[in-house]
mmCIF file of C-alpha atoms and ligand atoms in Angstrom:
data_model
loop_
_atom_site.group_PDB
_atom_site.id
_atom_site.type_symbol
_atom_site.label_atom_id
_atom_site.label_comp_id
_atom_site.label_asym_id
_atom_site.label_seq_id
_atom_site.Cartn_x
_atom_site.Cartn_y
_atom_site.Cartn_z
ATOM 1 C CA MET A 24 -19.370 -3.217 0.103
ATOM 2 C CA ILE A 25 -16.057 -3.980 -0.193
ATOM 3 C CA THR A 26 -15.535 -5.790 -3.752
ATOM 4 C CA ILE A 27 -12.491 -8.575 -4.702
ATOM 5 C CA LYS A 28 -10.952 -8.781 -7.887
ATOM 6 C CA ASN A 29 -10.289 -11.240 -10.258
ATOM 7 C CA ASP A 30 -7.170 -11.086 -12.511
ATOM 8 C CA ALA A 31 -8.762 -9.528 -15.844
ATOM 9 C CA GLN A 32 -10.747 -7.218 -13.321
ATOM 10 C CA VAL A 33 -7.099 -6.096 -12.030
ATOM 11 C CA ASP A 34 -5.587 -6.000 -15.961
ATOM 12 C CA ALA A 35 -8.533 -3.317 -16.204
ATOM 13 C CA MET A 36 -7.413 -0.702 -13.212
ATOM 14 C CA ARG A 37 -3.477 -1.939 -14.296
ATOM 15 C CA ARG A 38 -4.771 -0.130 -17.744
ATOM 16 C CA ALA A 39 -6.527 2.444 -16.532
ATOM 17 C CA GLY A 40 -3.893 3.542 -13.290
ATOM 18 C CA ALA A 41 -1.097 4.114 -16.354
ATOM 19 C CA LEU A 42 -3.147 5.835 -18.558
ATOM 20 C CA LEU A 43 -3.822 8.191 -15.088
ATOM 21 C CA TYR A 44 -0.045 8.038 -14.183
ATOM 22 C CA GLU A 45 0.616 9.785 -17.594
ATOM 23 C CA VAL A 46 -2.550 12.753 -16.843
ATOM 24 C CA LEU A 47 -0.624 13.527 -13.841
ATOM 25 C CA GLU A 48 3.120 13.705 -15.068
ATOM 26 C CA SER A 49 1.393 15.348 -18.139
ATOM 27 C CA VAL A 50 0.041 18.251 -15.726
ATOM 28 C CA CYS A 51 3.159 18.355 -13.168
ATOM 29 C CA GLU A 52 5.981 19.009 -16.074
ATOM 30 C CA GLU A 53 3.350 22.313 -16.436
ATOM 31 C CA ALA A 54 2.904 23.182 -12.413
ATOM 32 C CA LYS A 55 5.187 26.172 -12.638
ATOM 33 C CA PRO A 56 4.727 29.478 -11.339
ATOM 34 C CA GLY A 57 2.683 31.855 -13.687
ATOM 35 C CA VAL A 58 0.546 29.010 -14.704
ATOM 36 C CA THR A 59 -3.291 28.686 -13.934
ATOM 37 C CA THR A 60 -5.023 25.685 -11.991
ATOM 38 C CA ALA A 61 -7.620 25.991 -14.381
ATOM 39 C CA TYR A 62 -4.911 25.313 -17.531
ATOM 40 C CA LEU A 63 -3.744 22.676 -15.408
ATOM 41 C CA ASN A 64 -7.227 21.010 -15.446
ATOM 42 C CA GLU A 65 -7.770 21.464 -19.273
ATOM 43 C CA ILE A 66 -4.390 19.907 -20.025
ATOM 44 C CA ALA A 67 -6.125 16.875 -17.780
ATOM 45 C CA ASP A 68 -9.530 17.060 -19.164
ATOM 46 C CA GLN A 69 -8.004 16.608 -22.517
ATOM 47 C CA LYS A 70 -5.832 14.466 -21.730
ATOM 48 C CA ILE A 71 -8.386 11.696 -19.990
ATOM 49 C CA ARG A 72 -10.805 12.066 -23.088
ATOM 50 C CA LYS A 73 -8.258 11.425 -25.881
ATOM 51 C CA ALA A 74 -7.612 8.721 -24.699
ATOM 52 C CA GLY A 75 -11.059 7.393 -24.573
ATOM 53 C CA ALA A 76 -11.557 7.907 -20.414
ATOM 54 C CA ILE A 77 -13.822 9.515 -18.417
ATOM 55 C CA PRO A 78 -12.583 12.127 -15.463
ATOM 56 C CA SER A 79 -14.341 10.742 -12.959
ATOM 57 C CA PHE A 80 -13.983 13.909 -10.667
ATOM 58 C CA PHE A 81 -16.007 15.836 -12.916
ATOM 59 C CA GLN A 82 -19.634 16.402 -11.678
ATOM 60 C CA TYR A 83 -19.141 13.737 -8.919
ATOM 61 C CA GLU A 84 -21.252 15.294 -5.978
ATOM 62 C CA GLY A 85 -21.705 18.194 -8.064
ATOM 63 C CA PHE A 86 -17.292 18.786 -8.519
ATOM 64 C CA PRO A 87 -17.067 21.537 -11.228
ATOM 65 C CA ALA A 88 -13.380 19.959 -12.208
ATOM 66 C CA SER A 89 -12.244 17.263 -13.915
ATOM 67 C CA ILE A 90 -8.731 17.767 -11.144
ATOM 68 C CA CYS A 91 -8.545 19.122 -7.967
ATOM 69 C CA THR A 92 -5.902 21.558 -7.037
ATOM 70 C CA SER A 93 -5.794 22.284 -3.933
ATOM 71 C CA VAL A 94 -2.858 25.700 -2.841
ATOM 72 C CA ASP A 95 -0.994 25.388 0.458
ATOM 73 C CA ASP A 96 -2.890 24.825 3.336
ATOM 74 C CA CYS A 97 -5.478 23.788 1.133
ATOM 75 C CA VAL A 98 -4.895 20.206 1.503
ATOM 76 C CA ILE A 99 -7.766 18.868 -1.351
ATOM 77 C CA HIS A 100 -10.675 19.529 -3.250
ATOM 78 C CA GLY A 101 -9.485 22.732 -4.758
ATOM 79 C CA ILE A 102 -11.216 23.669 -7.050
ATOM 80 C CA PRO A 103 -9.489 25.159 -10.775
ATOM 81 C CA SER A 104 -9.889 28.689 -11.462
ATOM 82 C CA GLU A 105 -8.636 31.204 -14.479
ATOM 83 C CA HIS A 106 -8.187 33.795 -11.737
ATOM 84 C CA GLU A 107 -5.793 31.617 -9.384
ATOM 85 C CA ILE A 108 -2.373 31.869 -10.970
ATOM 86 C CA LEU A 109 0.372 29.560 -9.004
ATOM 87 C CA LYS A 110 3.205 31.190 -7.476
ATOM 88 C CA GLU A 111 6.718 30.300 -6.659
ATOM 89 C CA GLY A 112 7.097 28.739 -3.548
ATOM 90 C CA SER A 113 3.541 27.205 -2.960
ATOM 91 C CA LEU A 114 2.428 23.579 -2.579
ATOM 92 C CA LEU A 115 0.150 22.346 -4.828
ATOM 93 C CA LYS A 116 -1.749 19.253 -4.692
ATOM 94 C CA LEU A 117 -3.058 18.165 -8.033
ATOM 95 C CA ASP A 118 -5.754 15.195 -7.499
ATOM 96 C CA CYS A 119 -6.966 13.387 -10.266
ATOM 97 C CA GLY A 120 -9.444 10.548 -11.509
ATOM 98 C CA LEU A 121 -10.539 8.744 -14.422
ATOM 99 C CA ILE A 122 -13.241 5.571 -15.725
ATOM 100 C CA LEU A 123 -11.341 3.346 -18.087
ATOM 101 C CA ASP A 124 -13.402 0.461 -19.999
ATOM 102 C CA GLY A 125 -15.480 1.266 -16.494
ATOM 103 C CA TRP A 126 -12.239 0.757 -14.601
ATOM 104 C CA GLN A 127 -11.800 4.090 -12.025
ATOM 105 C CA ALA A 128 -8.661 5.024 -10.719
ATOM 106 C CA ASP A 129 -7.062 7.805 -8.272
ATOM 107 C CA SER A 130 -4.366 9.268 -7.814
ATOM 108 C CA ALA A 131 -2.761 12.481 -6.327
ATOM 109 C CA ARG A 132 0.555 14.036 -6.079
ATOM 110 C CA THR A 133 2.677 17.133 -4.464
ATOM 111 C CA VAL A 134 4.792 19.282 -6.256
ATOM 112 C CA GLY A 135 6.767 22.411 -5.680
ATOM 113 C CA ILE A 136 6.221 25.571 -7.820
ATOM 114 C CA GLY A 137 9.476 26.495 -8.407
ATOM 115 C CA LYS A 138 11.711 26.856 -5.911
ATOM 116 C CA ILE A 139 10.111 25.670 -2.385
ATOM 117 C CA SER A 140 11.881 26.005 1.244
ATOM 118 C CA GLU A 141 13.412 23.456 2.781
ATOM 119 C CA ALA A 142 10.980 22.604 5.298
ATOM 120 C CA ASP A 143 8.558 21.994 2.288
ATOM 121 C CA GLN A 144 9.949 19.651 1.065
ATOM 122 C CA LYS A 145 10.191 17.566 4.080
ATOM 123 C CA LEU A 146 7.033 17.601 4.262
ATOM 124 C CA LEU A 147 6.764 16.699 0.142
ATOM 125 C CA ASP A 148 8.838 14.025 0.701
ATOM 126 C CA VAL A 149 7.894 12.811 4.553
ATOM 127 C CA THR A 150 3.943 12.346 2.686
ATOM 128 C CA LYS A 151 5.567 10.804 -0.224
ATOM 129 C CA ALA A 152 7.742 8.140 2.218
ATOM 130 C CA SER A 153 4.705 7.342 4.577
ATOM 131 C CA PHE A 154 2.852 6.243 1.611
ATOM 132 C CA PHE A 155 5.172 3.678 1.326
ATOM 133 C CA ALA A 156 5.947 2.474 4.398
ATOM 134 C CA GLY A 157 1.479 2.389 4.438
ATOM 135 C CA ALA A 158 2.249 0.333 0.734
ATOM 136 C CA ALA A 159 4.692 -1.910 2.206
ATOM 137 C CA MET A 160 1.922 -2.914 4.743
ATOM 138 C CA ALA A 161 -0.669 -3.662 2.593
ATOM 139 C CA ILE A 162 -0.013 -6.907 2.203
ATOM 140 C CA ALA A 163 -2.518 -9.893 2.006
ATOM 141 C CA GLY A 164 -2.975 -11.304 5.708
ATOM 142 C CA ASN A 165 -2.344 -7.665 7.233
ATOM 143 C CA ARG A 166 -5.016 -5.529 8.292
ATOM 144 C CA LEU A 167 -5.872 -2.104 7.412
ATOM 145 C CA GLY A 168 -4.172 -1.078 10.516
ATOM 146 C CA ASP A 169 -1.275 -2.071 9.974
ATOM 147 C CA VAL A 170 -1.595 0.506 7.110
ATOM 148 C CA GLY A 171 -2.645 3.439 8.756
ATOM 149 C CA HIS A 172 -0.491 2.909 11.640
ATOM 150 C CA ALA A 173 2.802 3.007 9.335
ATOM 151 C CA VAL A 174 1.093 5.969 7.395
ATOM 152 C CA GLN A 175 0.970 7.572 10.498
ATOM 153 C CA GLU A 176 4.161 6.541 12.372
ATOM 154 C CA VAL A 177 6.454 8.195 9.623
ATOM 155 C CA ALA A 178 4.410 11.255 9.379
ATOM 156 C CA GLU A 179 4.900 11.549 13.321
ATOM 157 C CA GLY A 180 8.106 10.387 13.609
ATOM 158 C CA ASN A 181 8.858 13.170 11.485
ATOM 159 C CA GLY A 182 7.363 15.926 12.958
ATOM 160 C CA PHE A 183 3.350 16.695 10.321
ATOM 161 C CA SER A 184 -0.130 15.326 11.725
ATOM 162 C CA VAL A 185 -2.525 13.526 9.826
ATOM 163 C CA VAL A 186 -5.282 14.536 8.968
ATOM 164 C CA ARG A 187 -7.815 12.475 10.356
ATOM 165 C CA ASP A 188 -11.442 13.274 8.628
ATOM 166 C CA TYR A 189 -10.845 11.332 4.901
ATOM 167 C CA SER A 190 -9.295 8.767 4.108
ATOM 168 C CA GLY A 191 -8.298 6.273 0.920
ATOM 169 C CA HIS A 192 -10.918 3.937 0.053
ATOM 170 C CA GLY A 193 -11.214 1.079 -2.150
ATOM 171 C CA ILE A 194 -11.850 1.354 -5.738
ATOM 172 C CA GLY A 195 -13.391 -0.562 -8.467
ATOM 173 C CA ARG A 196 -15.938 0.523 -10.435
ATOM 174 C CA GLU A 197 -17.006 3.044 -7.969
ATOM 175 C CA MET A 198 -14.286 5.999 -7.198
ATOM 176 C CA HIS A 199 -15.014 5.544 -3.726
ATOM 177 C CA GLU A 200 -16.186 1.847 -2.193
ATOM 178 C CA ASP A 201 -15.158 0.109 0.955
ATOM 179 C CA PRO A 202 -13.529 0.023 3.600
ATOM 180 C CA ALA A 203 -11.679 3.371 4.247
ATOM 181 C CA VAL A 204 -7.941 3.443 4.348
ATOM 182 C CA TYR A 205 -7.406 5.507 6.911
ATOM 183 C CA ASN A 206 -3.816 6.963 7.548
ATOM 184 C CA PHE A 207 -3.921 6.247 11.387
ATOM 185 C CA GLY A 208 -4.383 3.055 13.164
ATOM 186 C CA ILE A 209 -3.599 0.397 15.740
ATOM 187 C CA PRO A 210 -1.513 -2.354 14.039
ATOM 188 C CA ASN A 211 -2.981 -6.312 13.569
ATOM 189 C CA HIS A 212 -6.564 -4.618 13.759
ATOM 190 C CA GLY A 213 -9.122 -3.769 11.279
ATOM 191 C CA LEU A 214 -10.042 -5.578 8.161
ATOM 192 C CA LYS A 215 -7.907 -7.927 6.832
ATOM 193 C CA LEU A 216 -6.728 -8.444 4.166
ATOM 194 C CA ARG A 217 -6.627 -10.548 0.794
ATOM 195 C CA LYS A 218 -5.868 -10.738 -2.700
ATOM 196 C CA GLY A 219 -8.432 -8.913 -4.931
ATOM 197 C CA MET A 220 -8.518 -6.594 -2.481
ATOM 198 C CA VAL A 221 -7.429 -2.916 -4.355
ATOM 199 C CA ILE A 222 -7.570 0.375 -2.488
ATOM 200 C CA ALA A 223 -6.852 3.864 -2.128
ATOM 201 C CA ILE A 224 -4.581 4.483 0.279
ATOM 202 C CA GLU A 225 -3.386 8.858 0.619
ATOM 203 C CA PRO A 226 -2.040 10.040 3.081
ATOM 204 C CA MET A 227 -2.786 13.738 3.708
ATOM 205 C CA LEU A 228 -0.789 15.750 6.256
ATOM 206 C CA CYS A 229 0.161 19.197 8.095
ATOM 207 C CA ALA A 230 2.635 20.580 9.269
ATOM 208 C CA GLY A 231 0.906 22.040 11.976
ATOM 209 C CA ASP A 232 -2.216 20.310 13.593
ATOM 210 C CA TRP A 233 -4.391 17.946 12.096
ATOM 211 C CA HIS A 234 -7.687 19.528 11.996
ATOM 212 C CA VAL A 235 -9.458 21.029 8.238
ATOM 213 C CA GLY A 236 -12.323 22.266 7.754
ATOM 214 C CA ALA A 237 -14.460 22.600 4.581
ATOM 215 C CA GLN A 238 -14.994 25.751 3.470
ATOM 216 C CA PRO A 239 -19.351 26.590 3.091
ATOM 217 C CA ASP A 240 -19.587 26.047 -0.953
ATOM 218 C CA GLY A 241 -18.349 22.684 0.598
ATOM 219 C CA TRP A 242 -15.461 21.949 -1.112
ATOM 220 C CA PHE A 243 -11.287 24.215 -0.228
ATOM 221 C CA VAL A 244 -10.548 21.235 2.478
ATOM 222 C CA ARG A 245 -8.067 23.992 4.389
ATOM 223 C CA SER A 246 -5.875 23.434 8.211
ATOM 224 C CA LEU A 247 -7.448 25.896 10.163
ATOM 225 C CA ASP A 248 -4.327 26.803 11.805
ATOM 226 C CA HIS A 249 -3.190 27.478 7.859
ATOM 227 C CA SER A 250 0.209 25.133 7.915
ATOM 228 C CA MET A 251 1.157 23.451 5.322
ATOM 229 C CA THR A 252 -0.668 20.887 3.631
ATOM 230 C CA ALA A 253 0.011 17.472 1.605
ATOM 231 C CA HIS A 254 -1.291 14.892 -0.214
ATOM 232 C CA TYR A 255 0.325 11.742 -1.953
ATOM 233 C CA GLU A 256 -2.112 8.852 -3.536
ATOM 234 C CA HIS A 257 -2.250 5.611 -5.027
ATOM 235 C CA THR A 258 -3.851 2.970 -6.253
ATOM 236 C CA VAL A 259 -3.302 -0.449 -5.145
ATOM 237 C CA ALA A 260 -4.039 -3.527 -5.051
ATOM 238 C CA ILE A 261 -3.543 -6.832 -2.781
ATOM 239 C CA MET A 262 -1.538 -8.961 -4.689
ATOM 240 C CA GLU A 263 -1.000 -12.773 -3.294
ATOM 241 C CA ASN A 264 2.077 -12.344 -2.001
ATOM 242 C CA GLY A 265 4.261 -9.774 -0.764
ATOM 243 C CA LYS A 266 4.117 -6.176 -1.401
ATOM 244 C CA PRO A 267 1.058 -4.721 -3.076
ATOM 245 C CA GLU A 268 1.087 -3.425 -7.212
ATOM 246 C CA ILE A 269 0.968 0.185 -7.584
ATOM 247 C CA LEU A 270 -1.246 0.616 -10.166
ATOM 248 C CA THR A 271 -1.223 3.773 -11.031
ATOM 249 C CA TYR A 272 2.512 4.031 -10.363
ATOM 250 C CA PRO A 273 3.549 2.011 -13.166
ATOM 251 C CA GLY A 274 6.628 0.054 -12.975
ATOM 252 C CA TYR A 275 7.597 0.901 -9.729
ATOM 253 C CA GLN A 276 9.712 -2.185 -8.440
ATOM 254 C CA TRP A 277 9.701 -2.848 -4.554
ATOM 255 C CA LYS A 278 13.109 -2.450 -3.497
ATOM 256 C CA GLU A 279 12.649 -5.751 -0.818
HETATM 257 MG MG1 MG B 18 -7.839 11.300 -4.793
HETATM 258 MG MG1 MG B 19 -8.209 9.055 -3.458
#
């Protein structure tokens, strides 16, 4: 079911989004060579709980942590571990979600650990750019295919591939609501967007082929060819006119 949020509800989600932004900022600052992914999870978990919010990933379908830490060929759903020490040159995907006063926020970033290669920097930059291209199309009256197509065009136009088996999603009182928000699509096709819809747009890109697979435990989704991957996600609210508001990026201003 697609839920339409009123202004007060979007405002509540704005507060959840602002808190999640702060949490991810704190985690990103600590993401350096020599640090364990379990330590990053601790930072996020403590910061969320201290603010009176709930880490939404913890125990979600049995997930054992409050953030996903996915390294290199792992694109999503990596489980933090005390045995996983971040190495110079890695790409770390940090995905986090929280619930504040009953409202969800969901956001992910990819950070380079220490110095990364030029090719990996390009993957990271293009993934972020593909998000903004997609989000720029998340306008009342446009369709979901417009969003997906814009993401896909930027990704593939730069020589990367887009993961097909996982998508973004509606978000509200639940982390995963309808509709599915794919990172590929046909312009002017799919669900028409309207004011009050809130969606998580989350491009997942591979440097090689787009096929990915989960490990037998159900987590750690990796590119099958083990090429590098990147992920970038924000929770965005469709407004009455113009560009959407990026709830998990407080103060973000669209350029035009
Ligand atoms: Mg997420
Ligand atoms: Mg999400």
